[in-house]
PDB file of C-alpha atoms in Angstrom:
ATOM      1  CA  UNK A   1      53.046  68.438  95.229  1.00 52.00           C
ATOM      2  CA  UNK A   2      55.423  68.193  92.283  1.00 54.00           C
ATOM      3  CA  UNK A   3      57.652  65.789  94.214  1.00 57.00           C
ATOM      4  CA  UNK A   4      54.763  63.350  94.488  1.00 57.00           C
ATOM      5  CA  UNK A   5      53.661  63.587  90.868  1.00 57.00           C
ATOM      6  CA  UNK A   6      54.809  60.029  90.053  1.00 62.00           C
ATOM      7  CA  UNK A   7      52.563  58.570  92.759  1.00 67.00           C
ATOM      8  CA  UNK A   8      49.636  60.521  91.320  1.00 72.00           C
ATOM      9  CA  UNK A   9      50.525  59.675  87.719  1.00 78.00           C
ATOM     10  CA  UNK A  10      49.865  63.362  87.064  1.00 81.00           C
ATOM     11  CA  UNK A  11      49.104  64.299  83.459  1.00 85.00           C
ATOM     12  CA  UNK A  12      46.784  67.291  83.685  1.00 87.00           C
ATOM     13  CA  UNK A  13      46.264  69.823  86.455  1.00 85.00           C
ATOM     14  CA  UNK A  14      43.631  72.557  86.575  1.00 86.00           C
ATOM     15  CA  UNK A  15      43.974  75.253  89.245  1.00 83.00           C
ATOM     16  CA  UNK A  16      42.499  78.669  89.950  1.00 77.00           C
ATOM     17  CA  UNK A  17      44.383  81.912  89.461  1.00 74.00           C
ATOM     18  CA  UNK A  18      44.823  82.436  93.216  1.00 78.00           C
ATOM     19  CA  UNK A  19      45.810  78.798  93.929  1.00 83.00           C
ATOM     20  CA  UNK A  20      48.678  78.536  96.439  1.00 84.00           C
ATOM     21  CA  UNK A  21      50.433  75.579  98.046  1.00 84.00           C
ATOM     22  CA  UNK A  22      53.571  74.538  99.893  1.00 82.00           C
ATOM     23  CA  UNK A  23      55.597  76.222 102.599  1.00 82.00           C
ATOM     24  CA  UNK A  24      54.501  79.808 103.181  1.00 83.00           C
ATOM     25  CA  UNK A  25      52.113  79.285 100.234  1.00 83.00           C
ATOM     26  CA  UNK A  26      54.895  80.117  97.787  1.00 80.00           C
ATOM     27  CA  UNK A  27      53.809  77.571  95.187  1.00 83.00           C
ATOM     28  CA  UNK A  28      51.483  78.945  92.519  1.00 87.00           C
ATOM     29  CA  UNK A  29      50.418  78.423  88.924  1.00 85.00           C
ATOM     30  CA  UNK A  30      53.609  80.040  87.623  1.00 88.00           C
ATOM     31  CA  UNK A  31      55.724  77.569  89.580  1.00 88.00           C
ATOM     32  CA  UNK A  32      53.649  74.623  88.340  1.00 87.00           C
ATOM     33  CA  UNK A  33      53.917  75.824  84.756  1.00 89.00           C
ATOM     34  CA  UNK A  34      57.695  76.119  85.093  1.00 89.00           C
ATOM     35  CA  UNK A  35      57.831  72.456  86.178  1.00 84.00           C
ATOM     36  CA  UNK A  36      55.297  71.072  83.709  1.00 84.00           C
ATOM     37  CA  UNK A  37      57.772  70.384  80.889  1.00 85.00           C
ATOM     38  CA  UNK A  38      60.306  68.841  83.248  1.00 83.00           C
ATOM     39  CA  UNK A  39      57.752  66.450  84.734  1.00 84.00           C
ATOM     40  CA  UNK A  40      55.634  66.033  81.606  1.00 86.00           C
ATOM     41  CA  UNK A  41      52.235  67.261  82.774  1.00 88.00           C
ATOM     42  CA  UNK A  42      49.918  69.994  81.550  1.00 90.00           C
ATOM     43  CA  UNK A  43      48.727  72.930  83.652  1.00 89.00           C
ATOM     44  CA  UNK A  44      45.586  74.934  82.950  1.00 88.00           C
ATOM     45  CA  UNK A  45      44.088  77.918  84.726  1.00 83.00           C
ATOM     46  CA  UNK A  46      40.409  77.431  85.521  1.00 80.00           C
ATOM     47  CA  UNK A  47      38.005  80.312  85.096  1.00 77.00           C
ATOM     48  CA  UNK A  48      36.475  81.996  88.119  1.00 76.00           C
ATOM     49  CA  UNK A  49      32.830  81.092  88.695  1.00 79.00           C
ATOM     50  CA  UNK A  50      30.545  83.380  90.662  1.00 78.00           C
ATOM     51  CA  UNK A  51      27.329  82.815  92.566  1.00 76.00           C
ATOM     52  CA  UNK A  52      25.259  85.812  93.641  1.00 73.00           C
ATOM     53  CA  UNK A  53      28.134  88.061  92.531  1.00 73.00           C
ATOM     54  CA  UNK A  54      30.607  86.272  94.834  1.00 75.00           C
ATOM     55  CA  UNK A  55      33.470  84.067  93.722  1.00 78.00           C
ATOM     56  CA  UNK A  56      32.756  80.415  94.438  1.00 82.00           C
ATOM     57  CA  UNK A  57      35.490  79.008  96.656  1.00 82.00           C
ATOM     58  CA  UNK A  58      35.939  76.091  99.024  1.00 84.00           C
ATOM     59  CA  UNK A  59      35.900  78.581 101.910  1.00 86.00           C
ATOM     60  CA  UNK A  60      32.552  79.999 100.795  1.00 89.00           C
ATOM     61  CA  UNK A  61      31.070  76.508 100.464  1.00 91.00           C
ATOM     62  CA  UNK A  62      32.366  75.460 103.902  1.00 92.00           C
ATOM     63  CA  UNK A  63      30.782  78.565 105.409  1.00 92.00           C
ATOM     64  CA  UNK A  64      27.415  77.675 103.874  1.00 93.00           C
ATOM     65  CA  UNK A  65      27.745  74.143 105.271  1.00 94.00           C
ATOM     66  CA  UNK A  66      28.636  75.393 108.751  1.00 93.00           C
ATOM     67  CA  UNK A  67      25.489  77.534 108.627  1.00 94.00           C
ATOM     68  CA  UNK A  68      23.533  74.446 107.486  1.00 94.00           C
ATOM     69  CA  UNK A  69      22.530  76.330 104.352  1.00 95.00           C
ATOM     70  CA  UNK A  70      22.529  73.218 102.185  1.00 95.00           C
ATOM     71  CA  UNK A  71      20.678  74.893  99.322  1.00 94.00           C
ATOM     72  CA  UNK A  72      23.315  77.597  98.905  1.00 93.00           C
ATOM     73  CA  UNK A  73      26.110  75.032  99.176  1.00 94.00           C
ATOM     74  CA  UNK A  74      24.423  72.851  96.544  1.00 93.00           C
ATOM     75  CA  UNK A  75      23.971  75.836  94.228  1.00 92.00           C
ATOM     76  CA  UNK A  76      27.701  76.567  94.458  1.00 91.00           C
ATOM     77  CA  UNK A  77      28.679  72.931  93.921  1.00 92.00           C
ATOM     78  CA  UNK A  78      26.173  72.284  91.159  1.00 92.00           C
ATOM     79  CA  UNK A  79      25.070  69.158  93.057  1.00 94.00           C
ATOM     80  CA  UNK A  80      24.113  68.042  96.539  1.00 94.00           C
ATOM     81  CA  UNK A  81      26.866  68.008  99.134  1.00 95.00           C
ATOM     82  CA  UNK A  82      27.690  64.397  99.976  1.00 95.00           C
ATOM     83  CA  UNK A  83      29.968  62.203 102.025  1.00 94.00           C
ATOM     84  CA  UNK A  84      30.809  58.620 101.185  1.00 92.00           C
ATOM     85  CA  UNK A  85      32.384  55.728 102.997  1.00 92.00           C
ATOM     86  CA  UNK A  86      32.242  52.062 103.831  1.00 93.00           C
ATOM     87  CA  UNK A  87      29.804  50.730 106.427  1.00 93.00           C
ATOM     88  CA  UNK A  88      31.579  49.376 109.498  1.00 90.00           C
ATOM     89  CA  UNK A  89      30.319  47.487 112.535  1.00 84.00           C
ATOM     90  CA  UNK A  90      29.067  49.803 115.279  1.00 78.00           C
ATOM     91  CA  UNK A  91      28.171  49.131 118.908  1.00 75.00           C
ATOM     92  CA  UNK A  92      24.510  48.397 118.218  1.00 75.00           C
ATOM     93  CA  UNK A  93      23.082  51.327 120.197  1.00 76.00           C
ATOM     94  CA  UNK A  94      20.808  52.430 117.347  1.00 77.00           C
ATOM     95  CA  UNK A  95      19.321  48.951 116.994  1.00 80.00           C
ATOM     96  CA  UNK A  96      18.567  48.802 120.725  1.00 79.00           C
ATOM     97  CA  UNK A  97      16.728  52.118 120.393  1.00 84.00           C
ATOM     98  CA  UNK A  98      14.647  50.829 117.497  1.00 82.00           C
ATOM     99  CA  UNK A  99      16.603  52.751 114.881  1.00 87.00           C
ATOM    100  CA  UNK A 100      19.328  50.514 113.420  1.00 88.00           C
ATOM    101  CA  UNK A 101      21.925  52.708 111.755  1.00 90.00           C
ATOM    102  CA  UNK A 102      24.680  52.187 109.235  1.00 92.00           C
ATOM    103  CA  UNK A 103      27.919  53.458 110.731  1.00 91.00           C
ATOM    104  CA  UNK A 104      30.097  54.926 108.029  1.00 90.00           C
ATOM    105  CA  UNK A 105      33.835  55.252 108.511  1.00 77.00           C
ATOM    106  CA  UNK A 106      35.013  58.813 107.937  1.00 77.00           C
ATOM    107  CA  UNK A 107      38.656  59.811 108.148  1.00 73.00           C
ATOM    108  CA  UNK A 108      38.187  63.501 108.836  1.00 66.00           C
ATOM    109  CA  UNK A 109      38.489  64.598 112.470  1.00 62.00           C
ATOM    110  CA  UNK A 110      36.417  67.702 111.821  1.00 68.00           C
ATOM    111  CA  UNK A 111      33.468  68.260 109.535  1.00 79.00           C
ATOM    112  CA  UNK A 112      31.660  71.379 108.370  1.00 85.00           C
ATOM    113  CA  UNK A 113      28.353  69.657 109.136  1.00 90.00           C
ATOM    114  CA  UNK A 114      27.101  68.626 112.556  1.00 91.00           C
ATOM    115  CA  UNK A 115      23.581  67.643 113.506  1.00 94.00           C
ATOM    116  CA  UNK A 116      20.630  65.635 112.214  1.00 96.00           C
ATOM    117  CA  UNK A 117      19.738  65.716 108.500  1.00 98.00           C
ATOM    118  CA  UNK A 118      17.328  64.393 105.918  1.00 98.00           C
ATOM    119  CA  UNK A 119      19.485  62.479 103.435  1.00 98.00           C
ATOM    120  CA  UNK A 120      19.355  60.565 100.190  1.00 98.00           C
ATOM    121  CA  UNK A 121      21.595  57.501 100.203  1.00 97.00           C
ATOM    122  CA  UNK A 122      22.946  55.801  97.089  1.00 97.00           C
ATOM    123  CA  UNK A 123      23.815  52.117  97.477  1.00 96.00           C
ATOM    124  CA  UNK A 124      24.963  50.120  94.446  1.00 93.00           C
ATOM    125  CA  UNK A 125      23.210  52.564  92.124  1.00 94.00           C
ATOM    126  CA  UNK A 126      19.902  52.568  94.030  1.00 96.00           C
ATOM    127  CA  UNK A 127      18.638  55.577  96.008  1.00 97.00           C
ATOM    128  CA  UNK A 128      17.003  55.436  99.440  1.00 97.00           C
ATOM    129  CA  UNK A 129      15.705  58.063 101.859  1.00 98.00           C
ATOM    130  CA  UNK A 130      16.990  58.344 105.375  1.00 97.00           C
ATOM    131  CA  UNK A 131      18.040  60.347 108.399  1.00 98.00           C
ATOM    132  CA  UNK A 132      21.701  60.990 109.173  1.00 96.00           C
ATOM    133  CA  UNK A 133      23.416  61.985 112.376  1.00 94.00           C
ATOM    134  CA  UNK A 134      26.887  63.442 112.190  1.00 92.00           C
ATOM    135  CA  UNK A 135      28.708  64.392 115.351  1.00 85.00           C
ATOM    136  CA  UNK A 136      29.954  62.972 118.643  1.00 76.00           C
ATOM    137  CA  UNK A 137      26.780  61.289 120.023  1.00 71.00           C
ATOM    138  CA  UNK A 138      26.637  63.491 123.171  1.00 68.00           C
ATOM    139  CA  UNK A 139      23.877  61.468 124.896  1.00 68.00           C
ATOM    140  CA  UNK A 140      26.278  58.529 125.338  1.00 65.00           C
ATOM    141  CA  UNK A 141      29.446  60.473 126.147  1.00 62.00           C
ATOM    142  CA  UNK A 142      32.037  62.011 123.875  1.00 65.00           C
ATOM    143  CA  UNK A 143      32.996  59.973 120.813  1.00 67.00           C
ATOM    144  CA  UNK A 144      35.023  60.806 117.705  1.00 74.00           C
ATOM    145  CA  UNK A 145      32.981  62.409 114.926  1.00 79.00           C
ATOM    146  CA  UNK A 146      30.788  59.708 113.390  1.00 85.00           C
ATOM    147  CA  UNK A 147      28.350  59.519 110.512  1.00 92.00           C
ATOM    148  CA  UNK A 148      25.346  57.287 111.210  1.00 94.00           C
ATOM    149  CA  UNK A 149      22.494  56.761 108.766  1.00 96.00           C
ATOM    150  CA  UNK A 150      19.047  55.321 109.414  1.00 96.00           C
ATOM    151  CA  UNK A 151      17.386  54.235 106.172  1.00 97.00           C
ATOM    152  CA  UNK A 152      13.611  54.464 106.002  1.00 97.00           C
ATOM    153  CA  UNK A 153      11.765  51.238 105.181  1.00 95.00           C
ATOM    154  CA  UNK A 154      15.005  49.288 104.779  1.00 94.00           C
ATOM    155  CA  UNK A 155      16.118  46.113 106.558  1.00 89.00           C
ATOM    156  CA  UNK A 156      19.046  44.695 104.583  1.00 89.00           C
ATOM    157  CA  UNK A 157      22.564  44.150 105.899  1.00 88.00           C
ATOM    158  CA  UNK A 158      24.981  46.844 104.753  1.00 91.00           C
ATOM    159  CA  UNK A 159      28.288  45.878 106.400  1.00 91.00           C
ATOM    160  CA  UNK A 160      31.181  46.426 104.006  1.00 91.00           C
ATOM    161  CA  UNK A 161      29.148  48.308 101.409  1.00 93.00           C
ATOM    162  CA  UNK A 162      30.055  51.809 100.229  1.00 94.00           C
ATOM    163  CA  UNK A 163      27.337  54.420 100.760  1.00 96.00           C
ATOM    164  CA  UNK A 164      27.069  57.860  99.218  1.00 96.00           C
ATOM    165  CA  UNK A 165      25.123  60.103 101.599  1.00 97.00           C
ATOM    166  CA  UNK A 166      23.656  63.266 100.058  1.00 97.00           C
ATOM    167  CA  UNK A 167      22.550  65.887 102.573  1.00 97.00           C
ATOM    168  CA  UNK A 168      19.142  67.329 101.698  1.00 97.00           C
ATOM    169  CA  UNK A 169      17.799  69.240 104.704  1.00 97.00           C
ATOM    170  CA  UNK A 170      18.959  70.212 108.184  1.00 97.00           C
ATOM    171  CA  UNK A 171      16.591  68.995 110.903  1.00 97.00           C
ATOM    172  CA  UNK A 172      18.171  69.968 114.200  1.00 96.00           C
ATOM    173  CA  UNK A 173      21.357  70.178 116.214  1.00 93.00           C
ATOM    174  CA  UNK A 174      22.705  67.254 118.207  1.00 89.00           C
ATOM    175  CA  UNK A 175      21.390  67.228 121.776  1.00 88.00           C
ATOM    176  CA  UNK A 176      22.604  65.488 124.934  1.00 87.00           C
ATOM    177  CA  UNK A 177      19.373  63.897 126.206  1.00 88.00           C
ATOM    178  CA  UNK A 178      18.802  62.990 129.852  1.00 87.00           C
ATOM    179  CA  UNK A 179      17.719  59.446 129.023  1.00 88.00           C
ATOM    180  CA  UNK A 180      17.462  56.937 126.191  1.00 87.00           C
ATOM    181  CA  UNK A 181      13.662  57.324 126.287  1.00 91.00           C
ATOM    182  CA  UNK A 182      13.972  61.059 125.660  1.00 92.00           C
ATOM    183  CA  UNK A 183      16.238  60.322 122.704  1.00 92.00           C
ATOM    184  CA  UNK A 184      13.782  57.764 121.285  1.00 93.00           C
ATOM    185  CA  UNK A 185      10.916  60.271 121.552  1.00 94.00           C
ATOM    186  CA  UNK A 186      12.957  62.833 119.633  1.00 94.00           C
ATOM    187  CA  UNK A 187      13.951  60.276 116.998  1.00 94.00           C
ATOM    188  CA  UNK A 188      10.277  59.450 116.493  1.00 96.00           C
ATOM    189  CA  UNK A 189       9.628  63.158 115.915  1.00 97.00           C
ATOM    190  CA  UNK A 190      12.598  63.367 113.531  1.00 96.00           C
ATOM    191  CA  UNK A 191      11.226  60.470 111.509  1.00 97.00           C
ATOM    192  CA  UNK A 192       7.777  62.061 111.251  1.00 97.00           C
ATOM    193  CA  UNK A 193       9.222  65.411 110.150  1.00 97.00           C
ATOM    194  CA  UNK A 194      11.424  63.619 107.618  1.00 97.00           C
ATOM    195  CA  UNK A 195       8.586  61.585 106.129  1.00 98.00           C
ATOM    196  CA  UNK A 196       6.376  64.691 105.916  1.00 97.00           C
ATOM    197  CA  UNK A 197       9.152  66.634 104.196  1.00 97.00           C
ATOM    198  CA  UNK A 198       9.881  63.848 101.719  1.00 96.00           C
ATOM    199  CA  UNK A 199       6.205  63.467 100.891  1.00 95.00           C
ATOM    200  CA  UNK A 200       5.748  67.207 100.354  1.00 95.00           C
ATOM    201  CA  UNK A 201       8.928  67.369  98.260  1.00 91.00           C
ATOM    202  CA  UNK A 202       7.925  64.410  96.120  1.00 87.00           C
ATOM    203  CA  UNK A 203      11.088  62.500  97.005  1.00 82.00           C
TER     204      UNK A 203
END
């Protein structure tokens, strides 16, 4: 971490009391402080924040996400959990099914979330409602983890644009359907549930 400080142009670093890094997790705030004068950066210890009497940590938030408890995760984060990325060209399966999706490039091989979600999508400062699928698209075979977003009442081209996808509500798990028609029927149901939820929530 310290070795790469020049690449980061590091000036100020805030870490928790139990922060550890490096081989065998031997690096800690004391080590960083001892190097701060040598490398000309400032180190500060952040205060511990609790939620429902538990310390907020990345592990706790990941656990909430794995349980699809988006409300608890959002309460810990102080905002909605989101993923962002640039829209890339997909294989056009969604369009053939009547649900054209924006395929968003994500670098992570694993993700705490998997399934179908109601989402809010920010594009160039404007917010849209939609449905997101994150997973391996089991109906069409095994693929790398992908994030696909279908925007409601939207028909513009999004290739190359950066989207911020905020996860609002878990709808269901990914399912390997027997046929494309079965998948389309379920997607129609997902859209109805999503529109009903958005209307009731005033979104």
